[in-house]
Amino acid sequence: MLDIQILHPDETAPLADLQLQWQSLCSEINLTNQAETLFADLQKHYTKSSRMYHNFSHVHTMLRICEVYKSEVENYKILQLVVWYHDIIYKATRKDNEVKSAEYALAALAESSLSSLELDQLKQLIISTKSHDTLLDNFDNRLLLDIDLGILAASRETYTSYTQAIRKEYKIFPVSLYKKGRKKVLKRFLEKKWIYFTPEFQEKHEVNARENLAWEMEGFAK
């Protein structure tokens, strides 16, 4: 199972570490002067009280797993930027969070040294997290989707914390409506031939992910 932890509401992701990583990334794309302002903006979005799961802890976890596969990634700086911005817009009542996040990222990075091709790749990668199907036929897109859903293969204790955090993010919806929507999501993943896209995730984490999803589904039947 993947070594993933869900931070409790009274805990915080390692901001100092995240800020250093962000500054280093900004220096690669000629945004050193804007790094502090951009980080403050990211922090404002990812530390909102409504973010029980889609917060800096999620970003930090994804960046940590990305680093493990750095040698296999085609464009590491783009993948990192995608991780930073893929959930910057996140509202439980919206269905266009990913598109809006992609647009937000492009605006924030407009003065960077990224090429038009790289910016388009960034956009496509972020949008691919909506349906969790690849839009680009490369390792980076497959890895992105796998690490975004890495929580599904976590320990049962951590997975339970994740389900509780997601429910709190969707607290605006009544129990019956939430269960209906959540069961639809679980069913869609369980019916897929593979939840994960990369061979390593399929080999090491597919079984655990399916067991967690099936366990959650069974809970709705009680």
CSV table of C-alpha atoms in Angstrom, one decimal:
chain,number,residue,atom,x,y,z
A,1,MET,CA,0.0,0.0,0.0
A,2,LEU,CA,1.1,3.6,-0.6
A,3,ASP,CA,2.6,5.5,2.3
A,4,ILE,CA,0.1,8.4,2.4
A,5,GLN,CA,-1.1,10.3,5.4
A,6,ILE,CA,-4.2,12.5,5.8
A,7,LEU,CA,-3.5,15.5,8.0
A,8,HIS,CA,-6.1,16.3,10.6
A,9,PRO,CA,-7.8,19.7,10.4
A,10,ASP,CA,-5.6,21.1,13.2
A,11,GLU,CA,-2.4,20.0,11.4
A,12,THR,CA,-0.6,21.8,8.6
A,13,ALA,CA,1.4,20.6,5.6
A,14,PRO,CA,5.1,21.5,5.8
A,15,LEU,CA,4.8,25.0,4.5
A,16,ALA,CA,8.5,25.8,4.7
A,17,ASP,CA,9.4,22.8,2.6
A,18,LEU,CA,6.6,23.5,0.1
A,19,GLN,CA,7.8,27.1,-0.2
A,20,LEU,CA,11.3,26.1,-0.9
A,21,GLN,CA,10.2,23.7,-3.6
A,22,TRP,CA,8.0,26.4,-5.1
A,23,GLN,CA,10.9,28.9,-5.1
A,24,SER,CA,13.2,26.4,-6.8
A,25,LEU,CA,10.5,25.6,-9.4
A,26,CYS,CA,9.9,29.3,-10.1
A,27,SER,CA,13.6,29.9,-10.7
A,28,GLU,CA,13.5,27.3,-13.4
A,29,ILE,CA,10.8,29.1,-15.3
A,30,ASN,CA,12.1,32.7,-14.8
A,31,LEU,CA,9.5,33.7,-12.2
A,32,THR,CA,11.8,34.2,-9.3
A,33,ASN,CA,10.5,37.7,-8.6
A,34,GLN,CA,6.9,36.6,-8.6
A,35,ALA,CA,7.6,33.4,-6.5
A,36,GLU,CA,6.6,34.9,-3.2
A,37,THR,CA,3.3,36.4,-4.5
A,38,LEU,CA,2.4,33.3,-6.4
A,39,PHE,CA,3.0,31.1,-3.4
A,40,ALA,CA,0.9,33.3,-1.2
A,41,ASP,CA,-1.9,33.0,-3.8
A,42,LEU,CA,-1.6,29.2,-3.8
A,43,GLN,CA,-1.6,29.1,0.0
A,44,LYS,CA,-4.7,31.2,0.1
A,45,HIS,CA,-6.6,28.7,-2.0
A,46,TYR,CA,-5.3,25.5,-0.6
A,47,THR,CA,-5.6,26.4,3.1
A,48,LYS,CA,-9.3,27.4,3.0
A,49,SER,CA,-11.2,25.9,5.9
A,50,SER,CA,-13.4,24.0,3.4
A,51,ARG,CA,-10.4,22.1,2.1
A,52,MET,CA,-10.4,19.0,4.2
A,53,TYR,CA,-8.6,16.8,1.7
A,54,HIS,CA,-7.9,18.9,-1.4
A,55,ASN,CA,-5.3,21.0,0.4
A,56,PHE,CA,-1.6,21.5,0.7
A,57,SER,CA,-1.2,18.1,2.3
A,58,HIS,CA,-2.6,16.5,-1.0
A,59,VAL,CA,-0.2,18.7,-3.0
A,60,HIS,CA,2.8,17.8,-0.8
A,61,THR,CA,2.0,14.1,-1.0
A,62,MET,CA,1.8,14.2,-4.8
A,63,LEU,CA,5.0,16.1,-5.1
A,64,ARG,CA,6.8,13.6,-2.9
A,65,ILE,CA,5.6,10.6,-5.0
A,66,CYS,CA,6.5,12.5,-8.2
A,67,GLU,CA,10.1,12.8,-7.1
A,68,VAL,CA,10.4,9.1,-6.8
A,69,TYR,CA,9.7,8.8,-10.5
A,70,LYS,CA,11.6,11.9,-11.6
A,71,SER,CA,14.0,10.0,-13.9
A,72,GLU,CA,11.1,8.6,-15.9
A,73,VAL,CA,9.1,11.8,-16.3
A,74,GLU,CA,9.4,13.6,-19.6
A,75,ASN,CA,8.9,17.2,-18.4
A,76,TYR,CA,9.4,17.3,-14.6
A,77,LYS,CA,8.8,21.0,-14.2
A,78,ILE,CA,5.5,20.9,-16.0
A,79,LEU,CA,4.3,17.9,-14.0
A,80,GLN,CA,5.2,19.7,-10.8
A,81,LEU,CA,3.3,22.8,-11.9
A,82,VAL,CA,0.3,20.7,-12.7
A,83,VAL,CA,0.4,19.2,-9.2
A,84,TRP,CA,0.5,22.7,-7.7
A,85,TYR,CA,-2.4,24.0,-9.8
A,86,HIS,CA,-4.7,21.1,-10.5
A,87,ASP,CA,-7.0,21.7,-7.6
A,88,ILE,CA,-6.5,25.4,-7.1
A,89,ILE,CA,-10.1,25.9,-7.9
A,90,TYR,CA,-12.2,23.4,-5.9
A,91,LYS,CA,-15.8,23.8,-5.0
A,92,ALA,CA,-18.0,20.8,-4.3
A,93,THR,CA,-21.0,22.4,-6.1
A,94,ARG,CA,-19.1,23.0,-9.4
A,95,LYS,CA,-18.5,20.7,-12.3
A,96,ASP,CA,-15.8,22.7,-14.0
A,97,ASN,CA,-13.2,22.9,-11.3
A,98,GLU,CA,-10.5,21.3,-13.5
A,99,VAL,CA,-11.1,23.6,-16.5
A,100,LYS,CA,-11.1,26.6,-14.2
A,101,SER,CA,-7.9,25.4,-12.5
A,102,ALA,CA,-6.2,25.1,-15.9
A,103,GLU,CA,-7.3,28.6,-16.9
A,104,TYR,CA,-6.1,29.9,-13.5
A,105,ALA,CA,-2.7,28.3,-14.0
A,106,LEU,CA,-2.2,29.7,-17.5
A,107,ALA,CA,-3.0,33.2,-16.2
A,108,ALA,CA,-0.7,32.8,-13.2
A,109,LEU,CA,2.2,31.5,-15.4
A,110,ALA,CA,1.7,33.9,-18.3
A,111,GLU,CA,5.0,35.7,-17.7
A,112,SER,CA,7.0,32.5,-17.3
A,113,SER,CA,9.6,31.2,-19.8
A,114,LEU,CA,7.4,28.2,-20.6
A,115,SER,CA,6.7,27.6,-24.3
A,116,SER,CA,3.3,27.6,-25.8
A,117,LEU,CA,3.6,23.8,-26.2
A,118,GLU,CA,4.4,23.4,-22.5
A,119,LEU,CA,1.6,25.6,-21.5
A,120,ASP,CA,-0.8,23.6,-23.6
A,121,GLN,CA,0.5,20.3,-22.0
A,122,LEU,CA,0.0,21.8,-18.6
A,123,LYS,CA,-3.6,22.7,-19.5
A,124,GLN,CA,-4.3,19.2,-20.9
A,125,LEU,CA,-2.8,17.5,-17.9
A,126,ILE,CA,-4.9,19.5,-15.4
A,127,ILE,CA,-8.1,18.9,-17.4
A,128,SER,CA,-7.4,15.1,-17.5
A,129,THR,CA,-7.9,14.9,-13.8
A,130,LYS,CA,-11.6,15.6,-14.3
A,131,SER,CA,-12.5,12.3,-15.9
A,132,HIS,CA,-9.3,10.5,-14.8
A,133,ASP,CA,-8.6,9.4,-18.3
A,134,THR,CA,-5.4,10.4,-20.2
A,135,LEU,CA,-5.5,13.2,-22.7
A,136,LEU,CA,-1.8,12.9,-23.5
A,137,ASP,CA,-0.3,9.6,-24.5
A,138,ASN,CA,2.8,9.8,-22.3
A,139,PHE,CA,4.1,8.7,-19.0
A,140,ASP,CA,3.6,12.1,-17.3
A,141,ASN,CA,-0.2,12.0,-17.8
A,142,ARG,CA,-0.4,8.4,-16.6
A,143,LEU,CA,1.7,9.1,-13.5
A,144,LEU,CA,-0.3,12.2,-12.7
A,145,LEU,CA,-3.6,10.3,-12.7
A,146,ASP,CA,-2.1,7.5,-10.6
A,147,ILE,CA,-0.6,9.8,-7.9
A,148,ASP,CA,-3.8,11.9,-7.8
A,149,LEU,CA,-5.6,8.7,-6.8
A,150,GLY,CA,-2.8,7.3,-4.7
A,151,ILE,CA,-5.0,7.7,-1.6
A,152,LEU,CA,-7.2,4.9,-2.9
A,153,ALA,CA,-4.3,2.4,-2.1
A,154,ALA,CA,-3.5,3.8,1.3
A,155,SER,CA,-3.9,1.8,4.5
A,156,ARG,CA,-7.5,1.2,5.6
A,157,GLU,CA,-7.1,3.7,8.5
A,158,THR,CA,-5.9,6.4,6.1
A,159,TYR,CA,-8.5,5.6,3.5
A,160,THR,CA,-11.2,5.9,6.2
A,161,SER,CA,-9.8,9.4,7.1
A,162,TYR,CA,-9.9,10.3,3.4
A,163,THR,CA,-13.6,9.3,3.1
A,164,GLN,CA,-14.5,11.3,6.1
A,165,ALA,CA,-12.6,14.3,4.7
A,166,ILE,CA,-14.4,14.1,1.4
A,167,ARG,CA,-17.8,13.9,3.1
A,168,LYS,CA,-16.9,17.1,5.0
A,169,GLU,CA,-16.0,18.8,1.7
A,170,TYR,CA,-19.5,17.8,0.4
A,171,LYS,CA,-21.3,18.6,3.6
A,172,ILE,CA,-23.6,21.0,1.7
A,173,PHE,CA,-25.3,17.9,0.3
A,174,PRO,CA,-27.8,15.8,2.4
A,175,VAL,CA,-26.7,12.2,3.3
A,176,SER,CA,-29.0,10.5,0.7
A,177,LEU,CA,-27.8,12.7,-2.2
A,178,TYR,CA,-24.2,12.3,-1.2
A,179,LYS,CA,-24.4,8.5,-0.9
A,180,LYS,CA,-26.0,8.3,-4.4
A,181,GLY,CA,-23.2,10.4,-5.9
A,182,ARG,CA,-20.4,8.7,-4.1
A,183,LYS,CA,-21.7,5.2,-5.0
A,184,LYS,CA,-21.8,6.3,-8.6
A,185,VAL,CA,-18.1,7.3,-8.4
A,186,LEU,CA,-17.1,4.1,-6.6
A,187,LYS,CA,-18.9,2.0,-9.1
A,188,ARG,CA,-17.3,3.7,-12.1
A,189,PHE,CA,-13.8,3.0,-10.7
A,190,LEU,CA,-14.6,-0.6,-9.8
A,191,GLU,CA,-15.9,-1.3,-13.2
A,192,LYS,CA,-12.8,-0.1,-15.0
A,193,LYS,CA,-10.3,-2.7,-16.1
A,194,TRP,CA,-7.6,-0.8,-14.4
A,195,ILE,CA,-7.8,2.0,-11.9
A,196,TYR,CA,-4.2,2.9,-12.3
A,197,PHE,CA,-2.3,3.5,-15.6
A,198,THR,CA,1.3,2.8,-14.9
A,199,PRO,CA,2.5,-0.8,-14.7
A,200,GLU,CA,4.1,-0.2,-11.3
A,201,PHE,CA,1.0,1.2,-9.7
A,202,GLN,CA,-1.1,-1.6,-11.3
A,203,GLU,CA,1.3,-4.2,-9.9
A,204,LYS,CA,1.8,-2.7,-6.4
A,205,HIS,CA,-1.4,-0.8,-5.6
A,206,GLU,CA,-4.3,-1.9,-7.8
A,207,VAL,CA,-5.4,-4.6,-5.4
A,208,ASN,CA,-5.3,-2.4,-2.3
A,209,ALA,CA,-7.3,0.4,-4.1
A,210,ARG,CA,-10.0,-2.0,-5.2
A,211,GLU,CA,-10.3,-3.5,-1.7
A,212,ASN,CA,-10.7,0.0,-0.2
A,213,LEU,CA,-13.3,1.0,-2.8
A,214,ALA,CA,-15.3,-2.2,-2.4
A,215,TRP,CA,-15.1,-1.8,1.4
A,216,GLU,CA,-16.5,1.7,1.2
A,217,MET,CA,-19.2,0.6,-1.2
A,218,GLU,CA,-20.3,-2.2,1.2
A,219,GLY,CA,-20.6,0.4,3.9
A,220,PHE,CA,-23.3,2.2,2.0
A,221,ALA,CA,-25.4,-1.0,1.9
A,222,LYS,CA,-25.5,-1.3,5.7
